[in-house]
Short mmCIF file of C-alpha atoms in Angstrom, two decimals:
data_model
loop_
_atom_site.label_atom_id
_atom_site.label_comp_id
_atom_site.label_asym_id
_atom_site.label_seq_id
_atom_site.Cartn_x
_atom_site.Cartn_y
_atom_site.Cartn_z
CA MET R 1 -13.57 -74.62 -49.93
CA LYS R 2 -15.35 -74.39 -46.54
CA LEU R 3 -13.80 -72.77 -43.49
CA SER R 4 -14.09 -74.16 -39.93
CA PHE R 5 -13.48 -71.83 -36.98
CA LYS R 6 -12.26 -72.14 -33.42
CA ARG R 7 -15.63 -71.75 -31.84
CA LEU R 8 -14.67 -70.24 -28.50
CA GLN R 9 -12.66 -67.47 -30.09
CA THR R 10 -15.13 -66.66 -32.85
CA ASP R 11 -18.37 -66.60 -30.87
CA SER R 12 -17.77 -63.36 -28.95
CA LEU R 13 -16.55 -61.52 -32.03
CA LEU R 14 -19.43 -62.74 -34.18
CA VAL R 15 -21.98 -61.79 -31.51
CA LEU R 16 -20.39 -58.34 -31.22
CA SER R 17 -20.48 -58.07 -35.01
CA VAL R 18 -24.22 -58.81 -35.04
CA PHE R 19 -24.80 -56.18 -32.36
CA ILE R 20 -22.87 -53.50 -34.27
CA VAL R 21 -24.29 -54.48 -37.66
CA ALA R 22 -27.84 -54.14 -36.30
CA SER R 23 -27.03 -50.80 -34.64
CA CYS R 24 -25.53 -49.37 -37.81
CA GLY R 25 -28.36 -50.64 -40.00
CA LEU R 26 -31.03 -48.91 -37.91
CA ALA R 27 -28.88 -45.79 -37.55
CA TYR R 28 -28.70 -45.22 -41.31
CA GLU R 29 -32.49 -45.56 -41.48
CA LEU R 30 -33.02 -43.04 -38.68
CA ILE R 31 -30.50 -40.60 -40.15
CA ALA R 32 -32.15 -40.72 -43.58
CA GLY R 33 -35.58 -40.15 -42.05
CA ALA R 34 -34.41 -37.31 -39.82
CA LEU R 35 -32.51 -35.61 -42.65
CA ALA R 36 -35.49 -35.88 -44.99
CA SER R 37 -37.73 -34.42 -42.27
CA TYR R 38 -35.30 -31.56 -41.71
CA VAL R 39 -35.12 -30.51 -45.35
CA LEU R 40 -38.52 -31.62 -46.72
CA GLY R 41 -40.80 -31.31 -43.68
CA ASP R 42 -43.75 -33.61 -42.86
CA SER R 43 -41.85 -36.00 -40.61
CA VAL R 44 -44.54 -38.68 -40.63
CA LEU R 45 -44.56 -38.92 -44.44
CA GLN R 46 -40.76 -38.90 -44.68
CA PHE R 47 -40.20 -41.51 -41.99
CA SER R 48 -43.02 -43.71 -43.32
CA THR R 49 -41.78 -43.74 -46.90
CA ILE R 50 -38.13 -44.13 -45.95
CA ILE R 51 -38.82 -46.97 -43.50
CA GLY R 52 -40.99 -48.71 -46.09
CA THR R 53 -38.36 -48.32 -48.82
CA TYR R 54 -35.59 -49.41 -46.48
CA LEU R 55 -37.40 -52.57 -45.35
CA PHE R 56 -38.28 -53.43 -48.94
CA ALA R 57 -34.61 -53.04 -49.91
CA MET R 58 -33.56 -55.22 -46.97
CA GLY R 59 -35.87 -57.91 -48.28
CA ILE R 60 -34.14 -57.72 -51.66
CA GLY R 61 -30.76 -57.95 -49.93
CA SER R 62 -31.82 -60.99 -47.91
CA HIS R 63 -32.94 -62.69 -51.12
CA LEU R 64 -29.70 -61.86 -52.92
CA SER R 65 -27.61 -63.29 -50.09
CA LYS R 66 -28.59 -66.84 -51.05
CA TYR R 67 -26.61 -66.48 -54.28
CA VAL R 68 -23.34 -66.04 -52.37
CA PRO R 69 -21.46 -69.37 -52.69
CA GLU R 70 -20.53 -71.08 -49.43
CA GLU R 71 -16.79 -70.70 -49.93
CA LYS R 72 -17.23 -66.92 -50.50
CA VAL R 73 -19.51 -66.15 -47.54
CA LEU R 74 -16.84 -64.69 -45.29
CA GLN R 75 -15.21 -62.68 -48.06
CA ARG R 76 -18.54 -61.26 -49.25
CA PHE R 77 -19.55 -60.35 -45.69
CA ILE R 78 -16.34 -58.37 -45.26
CA GLU R 79 -16.82 -56.64 -48.63
CA ILE R 80 -20.41 -55.76 -47.77
CA GLU R 81 -19.33 -54.28 -44.43
CA ILE R 82 -16.81 -52.09 -46.25
CA LEU R 83 -19.46 -50.96 -48.76
CA VAL R 84 -22.20 -50.29 -46.24
CA GLY R 85 -19.70 -48.44 -44.05
CA LEU R 86 -18.71 -46.17 -46.93
CA VAL R 87 -22.16 -45.63 -48.45
CA GLY R 88 -23.99 -45.35 -45.12
CA GLY R 89 -21.25 -43.42 -43.39
CA LEU R 90 -21.03 -40.75 -46.07
CA SER R 91 -24.76 -40.76 -46.88
CA ALA R 92 -25.73 -37.75 -44.75
CA ILE R 93 -22.92 -35.58 -46.14
CA ALA R 94 -23.84 -36.61 -49.68
CA LEU R 95 -27.54 -35.89 -49.11
CA PHE R 96 -26.89 -32.46 -47.60
CA LEU R 97 -24.76 -31.56 -50.62
CA ALA R 98 -27.32 -33.03 -53.03
CA PHE R 99 -30.12 -30.99 -51.45
CA ALA R 100 -28.13 -27.80 -51.87
CA TRP R 101 -26.72 -28.36 -55.33
CA LEU R 102 -28.87 -30.84 -57.28
CA PRO R 103 -32.52 -30.62 -58.37
CA THR R 104 -33.11 -34.39 -57.98
CA PHE R 105 -32.75 -34.67 -54.20
CA LYS R 106 -35.66 -37.06 -53.66
CA ALA R 107 -34.44 -39.47 -56.34
CA ILE R 108 -30.95 -39.45 -54.81
CA LEU R 109 -32.40 -39.90 -51.31
CA TYR R 110 -34.43 -42.99 -52.17
CA ALA R 111 -31.70 -44.46 -54.37
CA MET R 112 -29.30 -44.19 -51.44
CA VAL R 113 -31.86 -45.68 -49.04
CA MET R 114 -32.36 -48.58 -51.46
CA CYS R 115 -28.63 -49.14 -51.79
CA ILE R 116 -27.98 -49.12 -48.04
CA GLY R 117 -31.05 -51.28 -47.40
CA ILE R 118 -29.95 -53.96 -49.89
CA LEU R 119 -26.48 -54.11 -48.35
CA VAL R 120 -27.82 -54.20 -44.79
CA GLY R 121 -30.34 -56.88 -45.79
CA MET R 122 -27.49 -59.17 -46.84
CA GLU R 123 -25.58 -58.85 -43.56
CA ILE R 124 -27.60 -60.95 -41.10
CA PRO R 125 -28.21 -63.91 -43.47
CA LEU R 126 -24.46 -64.06 -44.13
CA VAL R 127 -23.66 -63.86 -40.42
CA MET R 128 -26.09 -66.73 -39.79
CA ARG R 129 -24.34 -68.79 -42.43
CA ILE R 130 -20.99 -68.05 -40.74
CA PHE R 131 -22.45 -69.19 -37.41
CA ASN R 132 -23.91 -72.24 -39.15
CA SER R 133 -20.44 -73.27 -40.30
CA GLN R 134 -19.83 -74.14 -36.64
CA LYS R 135 -22.62 -76.74 -36.84
CA GLN R 136 -24.75 -75.03 -34.21
CA ALA R 137 -28.33 -76.18 -33.67
CA PHE R 138 -30.75 -74.15 -35.78
CA HIS R 139 -32.82 -72.93 -32.82
CA GLU R 140 -29.66 -71.80 -31.00
CA LEU R 141 -28.36 -70.08 -34.14
CA VAL R 142 -31.54 -68.10 -34.76
CA SER R 143 -31.96 -67.22 -31.09
CA ARG R 144 -28.44 -65.85 -30.69
CA VAL R 145 -28.37 -63.86 -33.91
CA LEU R 146 -31.82 -62.30 -33.51
CA THR R 147 -31.31 -61.53 -29.81
CA PHE R 148 -28.25 -59.39 -30.46
CA ASP R 149 -29.79 -57.99 -33.66
CA TYR R 150 -32.72 -56.60 -31.64
CA LEU R 151 -30.48 -55.45 -28.78
CA GLY R 152 -28.38 -53.48 -31.24
CA ALA R 153 -31.49 -51.85 -32.66
CA LEU R 154 -32.65 -50.88 -29.15
CA ALA R 155 -29.27 -49.37 -28.28
CA VAL R 156 -29.08 -47.10 -31.31
CA SER R 157 -32.76 -46.10 -31.09
CA LEU R 158 -31.97 -44.62 -27.66
CA LEU R 159 -28.49 -43.26 -28.36
CA PHE R 160 -29.26 -41.57 -31.67
CA PRO R 161 -31.95 -39.04 -30.60
CA LEU R 162 -30.67 -38.50 -27.05
CA VAL R 163 -26.90 -38.33 -27.53
CA LEU R 164 -25.55 -38.68 -31.05
CA ALA R 165 -27.80 -36.38 -33.10
CA PRO R 166 -27.60 -33.41 -30.70
CA MET R 167 -23.89 -33.84 -29.96
CA LEU R 168 -22.47 -34.94 -33.32
CA GLY R 169 -25.18 -33.95 -35.79
CA LEU R 170 -26.56 -36.14 -38.55
CA ALA R 171 -23.48 -36.08 -40.80
CA ARG R 172 -20.90 -37.02 -38.18
CA SER R 173 -23.24 -39.59 -36.60
CA ALA R 174 -23.52 -41.32 -39.96
CA VAL R 175 -19.73 -41.31 -40.36
CA LEU R 176 -19.34 -42.77 -36.86
CA PHE R 177 -21.59 -45.71 -37.73
CA GLY R 178 -19.74 -46.12 -41.02
CA ILE R 179 -16.49 -46.43 -39.07
CA LEU R 180 -18.08 -49.11 -36.88
CA ASN R 181 -19.11 -51.09 -39.97
CA VAL R 182 -15.57 -50.91 -41.35
CA MET R 183 -14.17 -51.96 -37.96
CA VAL R 184 -16.38 -55.06 -38.12
CA ALA R 185 -14.92 -55.75 -41.56
CA GLY R 186 -11.42 -55.22 -40.17
CA TRP R 187 -11.53 -57.62 -37.25
CA THR R 188 -13.44 -60.18 -39.33
CA ALA R 189 -10.72 -60.10 -41.97
CA TRP R 190 -7.90 -60.18 -39.43
CA HIS R 191 -9.21 -62.94 -37.19
CA PHE R 192 -11.19 -65.10 -39.55
CA TYR R 193 -9.57 -64.76 -42.95
CA PRO R 194 -7.66 -66.97 -42.35
CA LYS R 195 -5.63 -66.25 -39.18
CA VAL R 196 -7.85 -68.32 -36.88
CA ALA R 197 -9.34 -70.31 -39.72
CA VAL R 198 -8.26 -73.88 -40.30
CA LEU R 199 -8.70 -74.89 -43.89
CA SER R 200 -10.19 -78.29 -44.56
CA ASN R 201 -7.81 -80.66 -46.26
CA LYS R 202 -10.47 -81.33 -48.89
CA GLY R 203 -11.24 -79.46 -52.07
CA LEU R 204 -14.59 -78.23 -53.29
CA ASN R 205 -15.46 -81.62 -54.75
CA GLY R 206 -14.41 -83.58 -51.67
CA GLU R 207 -11.04 -84.65 -53.00
CA LYS R 208 -8.19 -84.78 -50.51
CA LEU R 209 -5.59 -82.08 -50.95
CA THR R 210 -1.91 -82.74 -50.95
CA ALA R 211 0.36 -80.78 -48.62
CA GLN R 212 1.50 -78.67 -51.55
CA GLN R 213 -2.10 -77.94 -52.61
CA LEU R 214 -3.05 -77.09 -49.03
CA LYS R 215 -0.14 -74.65 -48.80
CA ALA R 216 -1.20 -73.02 -52.06
CA GLU R 217 -4.74 -72.62 -50.75
CA ARG R 218 -3.50 -71.00 -47.57
CA ILE R 219 -1.30 -68.60 -49.54
CA LYS R 220 -4.28 -67.70 -51.74
CA HIS R 221 -6.45 -66.97 -48.71
CA HIS R 222 -3.75 -64.82 -47.15
CA LYS R 223 -3.52 -62.80 -50.37
CA VAL R 224 -7.29 -62.33 -50.39
CA ARG R 225 -7.18 -61.21 -46.76
CA ASN R 226 -4.39 -58.75 -47.46
CA ARG R 227 -6.36 -57.23 -50.35
CA LEU R 228 -9.38 -56.90 -48.08
CA ILE R 229 -7.31 -55.22 -45.38
CA VAL R 230 -6.02 -52.69 -47.92
CA ARG R 231 -9.63 -51.87 -48.87
CA ILE R 232 -10.56 -51.61 -45.21
CA LEU R 233 -7.72 -49.16 -44.55
CA MET R 234 -8.68 -47.05 -47.56
CA ALA R 235 -12.32 -46.99 -46.43
CA MET R 236 -11.29 -46.04 -42.91
CA ILE R 237 -9.14 -43.18 -44.21
CA LEU R 238 -12.07 -41.86 -46.29
CA LEU R 239 -14.41 -42.03 -43.31
CA LEU R 240 -11.94 -40.33 -40.99
CA VAL R 241 -11.57 -37.53 -43.55
CA GLY R 242 -15.37 -37.38 -43.68
CA MET R 243 -15.51 -37.10 -39.89
CA LEU R 244 -12.89 -34.34 -39.95
CA TYR R 245 -14.60 -32.30 -42.66
CA ALA R 246 -18.26 -33.20 -42.04
CA ASP R 247 -19.18 -29.90 -40.42
CA ARG R 248 -17.39 -27.94 -43.13
CA LEU R 249 -19.16 -29.86 -45.92
CA VAL R 250 -22.57 -29.53 -44.28
CA GLY R 251 -21.84 -25.83 -43.74
CA LEU R 252 -20.98 -25.54 -47.43
CA SER R 253 -24.35 -27.02 -48.38
CA GLU R 254 -26.18 -24.77 -45.93
CA GLN R 255 -24.32 -21.74 -47.19
CA LYS R 256 -25.61 -22.55 -50.68
CA LEU R 257 -29.19 -22.74 -49.36
CA PHE R 258 -29.11 -19.46 -47.44
CA LYS R 259 -28.64 -16.11 -49.10
CA ALA R 260 -26.55 -14.70 -46.25
CA PRO R 261 -23.36 -16.06 -44.66
CA VAL R 262 -23.95 -18.60 -41.87
CA ILE R 263 -22.42 -17.30 -38.64
CA PHE R 264 -23.69 -20.00 -36.27
CA ALA R 265 -25.05 -23.52 -36.66
CA THR R 266 -25.86 -26.20 -34.12
CA ASN R 267 -28.02 -29.26 -33.58
CA SER R 268 -30.36 -29.99 -30.72
CA PRO R 269 -32.43 -33.13 -30.12
CA TYR R 270 -35.34 -31.27 -31.71
CA GLN R 271 -34.05 -29.12 -34.55
CA ARG R 272 -31.21 -27.60 -36.54
CA LEU R 273 -30.50 -23.97 -35.60
CA ILE R 274 -28.88 -21.71 -38.21
CA VAL R 275 -28.06 -18.03 -37.77
CA THR R 276 -27.07 -15.94 -40.80
CA GLU R 277 -25.96 -12.33 -41.12
CA LYS R 278 -25.72 -9.93 -44.02
CA ASN R 279 -25.46 -6.15 -44.09
CA GLY R 280 -25.85 -6.08 -40.32
CA TYR R 281 -29.16 -8.00 -40.34
CA ILE R 282 -29.42 -11.35 -38.58
CA GLN R 283 -31.80 -14.17 -39.45
CA LEU R 284 -32.68 -17.29 -37.47
CA PHE R 285 -33.69 -20.53 -39.21
CA LEU R 286 -35.04 -23.64 -37.53
CA ASN R 287 -34.84 -26.74 -39.74
CA GLY R 288 -34.41 -24.43 -42.71
CA ASN R 289 -37.50 -22.31 -41.94
CA LEU R 290 -37.07 -18.60 -41.26
CA GLN R 291 -38.12 -17.60 -37.74
CA PHE R 292 -37.18 -13.94 -37.76
CA SER R 293 -35.02 -11.28 -39.35
CA THR R 294 -33.72 -8.38 -37.31
CA ARG R 295 -34.69 -6.16 -40.25
CA ASP R 296 -38.39 -6.44 -39.36
CA GLU R 297 -38.92 -8.77 -36.38
CA TYR R 298 -40.28 -5.81 -34.39
CA ARG R 299 -43.31 -5.72 -36.70
CA TYR R 300 -44.12 -9.34 -35.98
CA HIS R 301 -43.60 -9.15 -32.21
CA GLU R 302 -45.41 -5.84 -31.75
CA ALA R 303 -48.39 -7.23 -33.68
CA LEU R 304 -48.31 -10.47 -31.70
CA VAL R 305 -48.06 -9.00 -28.22
CA HIS R 306 -49.46 -5.48 -27.92
CA PRO R 307 -53.10 -5.76 -28.99
CA ILE R 308 -53.95 -8.15 -26.15
CA MET R 309 -51.54 -6.61 -23.63
CA GLN R 310 -52.86 -3.10 -24.17
CA LYS R 311 -56.43 -4.37 -23.88
CA LEU R 312 -55.69 -6.24 -20.66
CA SER R 313 -53.84 -3.25 -19.22
CA ASP R 314 -56.86 -1.05 -19.91
CA SER R 315 -59.58 -3.44 -18.74
CA THR R 316 -57.91 -4.80 -15.60
CA ARG R 317 -56.09 -1.69 -14.40
CA ALA R 318 -58.59 -1.09 -11.60
CA THR R 319 -59.46 -4.69 -10.66
CA LYS R 320 -56.12 -6.42 -11.21
CA PRO R 321 -53.10 -4.16 -11.55
CA LYS R 322 -50.63 -7.04 -11.83
CA LEU R 323 -50.76 -9.53 -14.72
CA LYS R 324 -49.42 -13.06 -15.12
CA VAL R 325 -48.42 -14.01 -18.65
CA LEU R 326 -47.66 -17.39 -20.22
CA ILE R 327 -45.60 -17.59 -23.42
CA LEU R 328 -45.60 -20.93 -25.24
CA GLY R 329 -42.63 -21.05 -27.61
CA GLY R 330 -40.87 -17.73 -28.08
CA GLY R 331 -37.49 -19.19 -27.11
CA ASP R 332 -35.74 -16.21 -28.70
CA GLY R 333 -37.04 -13.99 -25.89
CA MET R 334 -38.45 -11.32 -28.18
CA ALA R 335 -42.10 -11.79 -27.29
CA ALA R 336 -41.01 -11.62 -23.64
CA ARG R 337 -39.12 -8.40 -24.44
CA GLU R 338 -42.36 -6.79 -25.61
CA VAL R 339 -44.41 -8.08 -22.66
CA LEU R 340 -41.88 -6.76 -20.16
CA LYS R 341 -42.49 -3.22 -21.44
CA TYR R 342 -45.70 -3.22 -19.36
CA ASP R 343 -45.24 -2.24 -15.71
CA SER R 344 -48.43 -4.15 -14.94
CA VAL R 345 -46.73 -7.47 -15.68
CA GLU R 346 -45.93 -9.32 -12.47
CA HIS R 347 -44.49 -12.51 -13.95
CA ILE R 348 -43.88 -14.29 -17.26
CA THR R 349 -43.65 -18.07 -17.57
CA LEU R 350 -41.93 -18.98 -20.85
CA VAL R 351 -42.26 -22.62 -21.93
CA ASP R 352 -40.04 -23.66 -24.84
CA LEU R 353 -39.08 -27.23 -25.71
CA ASP R 354 -35.47 -26.66 -26.73
CA PRO R 355 -32.88 -25.75 -24.05
CA LYS R 356 -30.28 -25.03 -26.73
CA MET R 357 -32.56 -22.37 -28.15
CA THR R 358 -33.31 -20.66 -24.83
CA ASP R 359 -29.71 -20.92 -23.59
CA PHE R 360 -28.41 -19.41 -26.82
CA PHE R 361 -30.68 -16.38 -26.58
CA ALA R 362 -30.16 -16.03 -22.84
CA ASN R 363 -26.37 -16.22 -22.83
CA THR R 364 -25.10 -14.87 -26.17
CA PRO R 365 -24.30 -11.15 -25.71
CA ARG R 366 -25.40 -10.17 -29.20
CA PHE R 367 -28.80 -11.78 -28.78
CA GLN R 368 -29.15 -10.61 -25.20
CA LYS R 369 -29.01 -7.14 -26.65
CA LEU R 370 -31.56 -8.05 -29.30
CA ASN R 371 -34.12 -9.32 -26.79
CA SER R 372 -33.17 -6.71 -24.16
CA ASN R 373 -31.88 -9.53 -21.95
CA SER R 374 -35.46 -10.56 -21.33
CA MET R 375 -34.53 -14.20 -20.68
CA ASN R 376 -32.55 -13.17 -17.60
CA ASP R 377 -35.14 -10.74 -16.21
CA PRO R 378 -36.15 -11.70 -12.63
CA ARG R 379 -39.80 -11.56 -13.70
CA VAL R 380 -39.23 -14.32 -16.30
CA SER R 381 -39.13 -18.05 -15.58
CA VAL R 382 -37.87 -20.18 -18.47
CA ILE R 383 -39.06 -23.79 -18.55
CA ASN R 384 -37.81 -26.28 -21.13
CA ALA R 385 -40.72 -28.62 -21.73
CA ASP R 386 -43.26 -29.70 -24.30
CA ALA R 387 -46.03 -27.08 -24.14
CA TYR R 388 -48.81 -29.68 -24.42
CA LYS R 389 -47.46 -31.82 -21.57
CA TRP R 390 -46.65 -28.78 -19.45
CA LEU R 391 -50.22 -27.54 -19.68
CA GLU R 392 -51.45 -31.00 -18.69
CA SER R 393 -49.34 -31.10 -15.55
CA ASN R 394 -49.73 -27.49 -14.33
CA GLN R 395 -52.80 -25.82 -12.86
CA GLY R 396 -51.88 -22.12 -12.82
CA LEU R 397 -54.10 -19.40 -14.29
CA PHE R 398 -52.85 -16.61 -16.54
CA ASP R 399 -54.25 -13.31 -17.70
CA ALA R 400 -52.56 -13.59 -21.10
CA ILE R 401 -51.29 -16.60 -23.04
CA ILE R 402 -49.11 -15.85 -26.06
CA ILE R 403 -48.56 -18.82 -28.39
CA ASP R 404 -45.47 -18.10 -30.46
CA LEU R 405 -44.72 -21.54 -31.88
CA PRO R 406 -43.21 -22.54 -35.23
CA ASP R 407 -45.65 -23.18 -38.07
CA PRO R 408 -47.52 -26.53 -38.04
CA SER R 409 -45.35 -28.07 -40.75
CA HIS R 410 -45.39 -31.57 -39.20
CA TYR R 411 -47.44 -33.58 -36.76
CA SER R 412 -45.47 -32.95 -33.58
CA LEU R 413 -46.03 -29.21 -34.10
CA ALA R 414 -49.59 -29.48 -35.39
CA LYS R 415 -50.47 -31.21 -32.10
CA LEU R 416 -49.86 -27.81 -30.48
CA TYR R 417 -52.51 -26.29 -32.77
CA SER R 418 -55.16 -28.93 -32.02
CA GLU R 419 -58.51 -28.76 -30.25
CA PRO R 420 -57.29 -30.59 -27.09
CA MET R 421 -54.36 -28.19 -26.85
CA TYR R 422 -56.66 -25.17 -27.04
CA HIS R 423 -58.98 -26.71 -24.46
CA GLN R 424 -56.04 -26.85 -22.09
CA VAL R 425 -55.12 -23.26 -22.94
CA ARG R 426 -58.70 -22.21 -22.12
CA ASP R 427 -58.49 -23.99 -18.76
CA HIS R 428 -55.39 -21.93 -17.89
CA LEU R 429 -56.96 -18.54 -18.67
CA THR R 430 -58.65 -16.32 -16.14
CA ALA R 431 -62.27 -15.35 -16.85
CA GLU R 432 -61.14 -12.06 -18.45
CA GLY R 433 -57.98 -13.54 -19.96
CA LEU R 434 -56.95 -13.50 -23.61
CA VAL R 435 -54.91 -15.82 -25.81
CA VAL R 436 -53.17 -14.87 -29.06
CA VAL R 437 -51.84 -17.42 -31.53
CA GLN R 438 -49.40 -16.82 -34.37
CA SER R 439 -51.32 -18.53 -37.16
CA THR R 440 -49.21 -18.49 -40.35
CA SER R 441 -50.28 -16.40 -43.36
CA PRO R 442 -53.95 -15.76 -44.23
CA TYR R 443 -52.78 -14.81 -47.73
CA TYR R 444 -50.28 -17.56 -48.61
CA ALA R 445 -51.76 -20.28 -46.36
CA PRO R 446 -55.48 -19.48 -46.05
CA ARG R 447 -56.59 -23.06 -45.33
CA SER R 448 -54.10 -23.29 -42.47
CA PHE R 449 -55.04 -19.89 -41.03
CA TRP R 450 -58.79 -20.43 -41.02
CA SER R 451 -58.40 -23.99 -39.76
CA ILE R 452 -56.60 -22.62 -36.69
CA ASP R 453 -59.43 -20.10 -36.27
CA LYS R 454 -62.06 -22.85 -36.46
CA THR R 455 -60.09 -25.04 -34.05
CA LEU R 456 -60.02 -22.26 -31.46
CA GLN R 457 -63.76 -21.84 -31.88
CA LEU R 458 -64.29 -25.58 -31.42
CA ALA R 459 -62.35 -25.34 -28.15
CA GLY R 460 -64.82 -22.72 -26.90
CA PHE R 461 -63.09 -19.45 -27.80
CA LYS R 462 -64.68 -16.42 -29.34
CA THR R 463 -62.10 -15.57 -32.00
CA THR R 464 -60.89 -12.33 -33.56
CA PRO R 465 -58.43 -12.85 -36.43
CA TYR R 466 -56.06 -10.14 -37.65
CA HIS R 467 -53.01 -9.74 -39.87
CA ALA R 468 -49.89 -7.61 -40.28
CA TYR R 469 -47.41 -7.13 -43.08
CA VAL R 470 -43.92 -8.38 -42.16
CA PRO R 471 -41.60 -7.98 -45.18
CA SER R 472 -39.58 -11.13 -44.42
CA PHE R 473 -42.74 -13.24 -44.36
CA GLY R 474 -45.32 -11.26 -46.29
CA GLU R 475 -48.84 -10.90 -44.92
CA TRP R 476 -48.89 -12.71 -41.57
CA GLY R 477 -51.77 -13.78 -39.41
CA PHE R 478 -52.71 -13.88 -35.73
CA ILE R 479 -55.85 -14.86 -33.87
CA VAL R 480 -57.07 -13.58 -30.51
CA GLY R 481 -59.22 -15.93 -28.47
CA SER R 482 -61.43 -14.94 -25.55
CA PRO R 483 -63.25 -17.50 -23.37
CA ASN R 484 -66.26 -15.27 -22.70
CA THR R 485 -66.56 -12.03 -24.63
CA THR R 486 -65.64 -10.98 -28.15
CA PHE R 487 -62.31 -9.16 -28.29
CA GLU R 488 -62.48 -5.50 -29.20
CA PRO R 489 -59.17 -4.18 -30.58
CA PRO R 490 -57.59 -1.34 -28.62
CA THR R 491 -58.10 2.15 -29.96
CA HIS R 492 -54.87 3.48 -28.47
CA TYR R 493 -51.44 2.27 -27.35
CA ASP R 494 -49.72 3.66 -24.29
CA LEU R 495 -46.26 2.60 -25.39
CA PRO R 496 -44.35 4.19 -28.26
CA MET R 497 -43.66 1.59 -30.94
CA ALA R 498 -41.79 1.38 -34.22
CA PHE R 499 -44.69 -0.14 -36.15
CA LEU R 500 -47.97 -0.32 -34.28
CA THR R 501 -50.25 2.74 -34.08
CA PRO R 502 -54.03 3.04 -33.63
CA SER R 503 -54.53 3.52 -37.38
CA VAL R 504 -52.29 0.53 -38.24
CA SER R 505 -54.17 -1.49 -35.64
CA ARG R 506 -57.53 -0.71 -37.26
CA GLU R 507 -56.21 -1.94 -40.61
CA MET R 508 -54.85 -5.12 -39.04
CA PHE R 509 -58.30 -6.21 -37.90
CA SER R 510 -59.86 -5.64 -41.31
CA PHE R 511 -59.53 -8.33 -44.00
CA PRO R 512 -59.60 -7.46 -47.73
CA PRO R 513 -61.63 -9.61 -50.16
CA ASP R 514 -58.67 -11.87 -51.03
CA MET R 515 -58.18 -12.90 -47.40
CA GLN R 516 -61.75 -13.64 -46.39
CA PRO R 517 -62.66 -16.82 -44.43
CA ILE R 518 -62.94 -20.08 -46.37
CA GLU R 519 -64.59 -23.38 -45.49
CA VAL R 520 -62.11 -25.69 -43.74
CA GLU R 521 -62.06 -28.35 -41.02
CA PRO R 522 -60.77 -27.83 -37.48
CA ASN R 523 -57.56 -29.55 -36.44
CA THR R 524 -58.34 -32.50 -34.17
CA LEU R 525 -55.62 -34.57 -32.54
CA ASP R 526 -56.48 -37.83 -34.27
CA LYS R 527 -56.82 -36.42 -37.80
CA GLN R 528 -54.44 -33.43 -37.76
CA ILE R 529 -55.80 -32.02 -41.00
CA LEU R 530 -53.76 -28.87 -40.38
CA VAL R 531 -50.52 -30.50 -41.57
CA HIS R 532 -52.14 -31.35 -44.91
CA TYR R 533 -53.54 -27.83 -45.25
CA TYR R 534 -50.19 -26.29 -44.41
CA LEU R 535 -48.17 -28.39 -46.86
CA LYS R 536 -50.74 -27.88 -49.59
CA ASP R 537 -50.92 -24.13 -49.00
CA TRP R 538 -47.17 -23.57 -49.13
CA SER R 539 -46.62 -25.96 -52.04
CA ASP R 540 -49.18 -23.93 -54.02
CA GLU R 541 -47.46 -20.64 -53.12
#
């Protein structure tokens, strides 16, 4: 039996439904891609495969929608909204738990993407059939549905990265969109099934119904609506519980992944920050990757900073007693802590993308102590910006540039290890200036390390690679670049240090046979071979 609707009352609700349905559909796709990038790395690969799988599944869903009989269109639409709200809304929580506890994460990820995609693919065709029941012209029908479908996609594509992900996190954002889907199911059931629906007085075969038959049909539709509303309420309760416990469940999964108890976790528009502590030692993880441990971070930061700073202090003491230093990355303030130990330093400009990172290390007492409150030193200016774009828009010259960025595990980071980036770095160095780049491990990731070395050379630097043993990371690598002369390691250090001595320094600049240079390509912006090297190196480890 077909349903006819009061057009004026239904239009606004149906249009709003299309807008929300489109927003939710894109949101689940973005959440799956972002989550996969967080836990698996290589954002381009993850987003590409998830988007492709999702669109393929939507095609299947669109095809399946034609098998929904006309008299069941409204009921099936409501049921699909309940399902997609539950599956999509709880998808991020389920995937976080699956990553922590199950060995088949990728299979579960793509199965869930397929499931959500099929359900989402059925939504718009069914909505169009509901609109069509009002006998609208085809061109008007398509125009209205697709207009609000695309507007919904635009809205969520802006809200998700700028507001929802950093404020709510992936898990709670997914639950929020699940709630919106279930709300669409709720008002559709309440208003259209069959409160504002007027049943035709004809049966499926065109026969005229008696008053008694018509009453029976109306009672049947009310019963169906009541069953749907019960399902909607149950789904809403599950999603509200998910919203309430999302952080706790995600924390449970993260606790399983990390060996030490998680003491702090937050999201920013750029990354997931996790801090753990065990036996008095603190570790920082960004998107699951270890950035430092207080057990041995001094080894890393002394090796990163002091070879070039001691050399500059020696060589420019007479000609330029005051030095200007640029730190790219280093949002934890520890590289700045080491630089500030030199009285010759006049000013440090620290450029880090993530304000949550820099604010955390500038304003949390425990971490202020760890970085000697370097972020609040009057000689330090903290700028939250993309390092590549900041170099493009600023003309200042620096005596030392310290590049303390996360490893090039995906394309947005590998851009900061590319030839154009290093050309810009060279343009911001004084004639006697030096740059040092943290360059991943020459032992575990030799292709990555020597590709960074070759990229610096391609940008016009004379390079001097070196390495240091940091227990939390293993053998770690750094590269000094000089625009004019070959860097000669310092033979002494004026400052007392916990790790670095002249004899340790000599060993750092000597490479054993198993860490010798290998033939690799430089990292250009268009090809970004470094990401492939990095993923291959660490997957082989």
